[in-house]
Amino acid sequence: MSLINALAISIGVLAAVATWLCLGTTFGLQVWALFIGWGSFYHTGGEVSGLGKSVVNHVWGVIVATIALFIVGTVAGDVIVTSIIVGVSVVALVLGAHLPLLATIPAAVYGYASTAAFMLLTGVALADMAAMIPAAVTVLASLVIGNLFGLVSQKVAGALTAKAA
């Protein structure tokens, strides 16, 4: 079987499982964030090394976004103040890449953007860290599980393409 066909089958079947996991259970996982994590796994090169890069950088992005949003909520400034806070936080996000562990900037951006989207669109009280932490954990868990689905889909596709000995 070709690699594309094997990936289509493994990703398609696992996508159904992932969707059920997010929509059919009470875990609170976000299907869109799971798929972002899944894509990030492949974007960072796949395999266990890509999994590690993706997860660590998602954590970094979630942390930076949560802190930035808390500052935005605490300061309660206008659009210019909010824009400056976001700009400074993204500078910090990217400067983290000086550390080899945080050098996968796109994965950090996925974590940052997913956190900001979830908190802003669900109306999390940005000046209340006690409300923000569970939201950040939900996003991070969804991203990480997406990364794991990526690894499983890659392994299943590999098994489907393996030649019989």
C-alpha positions as semicolon CSV with decimal commas, in nm:
position;residue;x (nm);y (nm);z (nm)
1;M;0,000;0,000;0,000
2;S;0,126;0,350;-0,074
3;L;0,220;0,577;0,214
4;I;-0,051;0,830;0,123
5;N;-0,320;0,560;0,122
6;A;-0,192;0,421;0,451
7;L;-0,190;0,768;0,609
8;A;-0,539;0,837;0,475
9;I;-0,671;0,520;0,636
10;S;-0,489;0,556;0,968
11;I;-0,562;0,927;1,004
12;G;-0,923;0,888;0,893
13;V;-1,001;0,609;1,139
14;L;-0,818;0,785;1,422
15;A;-0,992;1,115;1,335
16;A;-1,324;0,945;1,400
17;V;-1,192;0,818;1,734
18;A;-1,053;1,162;1,822
19;T;-1,382;1,331;1,738
20;W;-1,574;1,086;1,955
21;L;-1,324;1,138;2,236
22;C;-1,380;1,513;2,223
23;L;-1,753;1,523;2,154
24;G;-1,882;1,198;2,298
25;T;-1,716;1,206;2,639
26;T;-1,704;1,447;2,930
27;F;-1,329;1,507;2,921
28;G;-1,372;1,857;2,779
29;L;-1,109;1,808;2,509
30;Q;-1,131;2,043;2,213
31;V;-1,137;1,866;1,878
32;W;-0,992;2,163;1,689
33;A;-0,696;2,189;1,930
34;L;-0,644;1,813;1,908
35;F;-0,617;1,843;1,529
36;I;-0,376;2,137;1,562
37;G;-0,156;1,923;1,788
38;W;-0,181;1,638;1,539
39;G;-0,069;1,860;1,254
40;S;0,208;2,002;1,469
41;F;0,339;1,651;1,530
42;Y;0,388;1,601;1,157
43;H;0,513;1,960;1,112
44;T;0,792;1,897;1,363
45;G;0,912;1,589;1,178
46;G;0,707;1,312;1,336
47;E;0,855;1,020;1,524
48;V;0,930;1,043;1,896
49;S;1,166;1,338;1,842
50;G;0,892;1,541;1,671
51;L;0,651;1,446;1,946
52;G;0,890;1,584;2,209
53;K;0,956;1,906;2,018
54;S;0,590;1,966;1,958
55;V;0,476;1,900;2,315
56;V;0,748;2,108;2,482
57;N;0,683;2,402;2,254
58;H;0,306;2,375;2,301
59;V;0,365;2,401;2,675
60;W;0,577;2,712;2,620
61;G;0,312;2,872;2,397
62;V;0,030;2,797;2,641
63;I;0,228;2,944;2,932
64;V;0,322;3,263;2,747
65;A;-0,034;3,316;2,620
66;T;-0,184;3,256;2,962
67;I;0,050;3,509;3,123
68;A;-0,013;3,762;2,845
69;L;-0,389;3,726;2,874
70;F;-0,372;3,757;3,252
71;I;-0,178;4,083;3,215
72;V;-0,430;4,204;2,956
73;G;-0,716;4,120;3,193
74;T;-0,545;4,281;3,491
75;V;-0,444;4,601;3,315
76;A;-0,779;4,630;3,132
77;G;-0,634;4,877;2,888
78;D;-0,753;4,988;2,552
79;V;-0,667;4,830;2,218
80;I;-0,324;4,996;2,205
81;V;-0,225;4,868;2,550
82;T;-0,356;4,519;2,469
83;S;-0,168;4,521;2,138
84;I;0,156;4,618;2,310
85;I;0,114;4,342;2,570
86;V;0,050;4,085;2,297
87;G;0,348;4,214;2,097
88;V;0,583;4,194;2,394
89;S;0,458;3,845;2,480
90;V;0,521;3,723;2,126
91;V;0,873;3,868;2,142
92;A;0,926;3,658;2,457
93;L;0,770;3,355;2,286
94;V;1,014;3,377;1,995
95;L;1,316;3,468;2,209
96;G;1,261;3,138;2,389
97;A;1,402;2,979;2,074
98;H;1,748;3,072;2,199
99;L;1,708;2,763;2,412
100;P;1,734;2,455;2,188
101;L;1,441;2,298;2,372
102;L;1,216;2,589;2,265
103;A;1,352;2,629;1,913
104;T;1,045;2,494;1,733
105;I;0,873;2,831;1,706
106;P;0,570;2,720;1,497
107;A;0,467;2,466;1,763
108;A;0,495;2,736;2,030
109;V;0,277;2,964;1,818
110;Y;0,016;2,686;1,785
111;G;0,006;2,660;2,164
112;Y;-0,014;3,037;2,207
113;A;-0,285;3,088;1,945
114;S;-0,493;2,792;2,062
115;T;-0,485;2,920;2,420
116;A;-0,578;3,274;2,321
117;A;-0,860;3,151;2,097
118;F;-1,010;2,921;2,358
119;M;-0,995;3,173;2,641
120;L;-1,122;3,465;2,438
121;L;-1,399;3,275;2,260
122;T;-1,527;3,100;2,573
123;G;-1,526;3,415;2,785
124;V;-1,275;3,304;3,047
125;A;-1,226;3,579;3,304
126;L;-0,880;3,702;3,208
127;A;-0,805;3,866;3,542
128;D;-0,882;3,542;3,728
129;M;-0,589;3,300;3,713
130;A;-0,800;3,037;3,892
131;A;-1,035;3,039;3,591
132;M;-0,754;3,062;3,338
133;I;-0,552;2,762;3,453
134;P;-0,823;2,500;3,383
135;A;-0,877;2,656;3,040
136;A;-0,503;2,643;2,968
137;V;-0,490;2,281;3,084
138;T;-0,781;2,192;2,854
139;V;-0,602;2,341;2,556
140;L;-0,270;2,182;2,645
141;A;-0,427;1,840;2,702
142;S;-0,604;1,863;2,366
143;L;-0,281;1,962;2,188
144;V;-0,078;1,685;2,355
145;I;-0,337;1,419;2,284
146;G;-0,336;1,542;1,924
147;N;0,040;1,491;1,916
148;L;-0,010;1,137;2,045
149;F;-0,272;1,069;1,779
150;G;-0,012;1,186;1,527
151;L;0,241;0,934;1,655
152;V;-0,015;0,652;1,651
153;S;-0,130;0,743;1,299
154;Q;0,230;0,745;1,180
155;K;0,300;0,403;1,335
156;V;-0,020;0,251;1,194
157;A;0,057;0,391;0,847
158;G;0,409;0,246;0,874
159;A;0,267;-0,093;0,959
160;L;0,027;-0,076;0,665
161;T;0,311;0,002;0,423
162;A;0,554;-0,257;0,561
163;K;0,636;-0,529;0,311
164;A;0,568;-0,883;0,417
165;A;0,891;-1,071;0,486
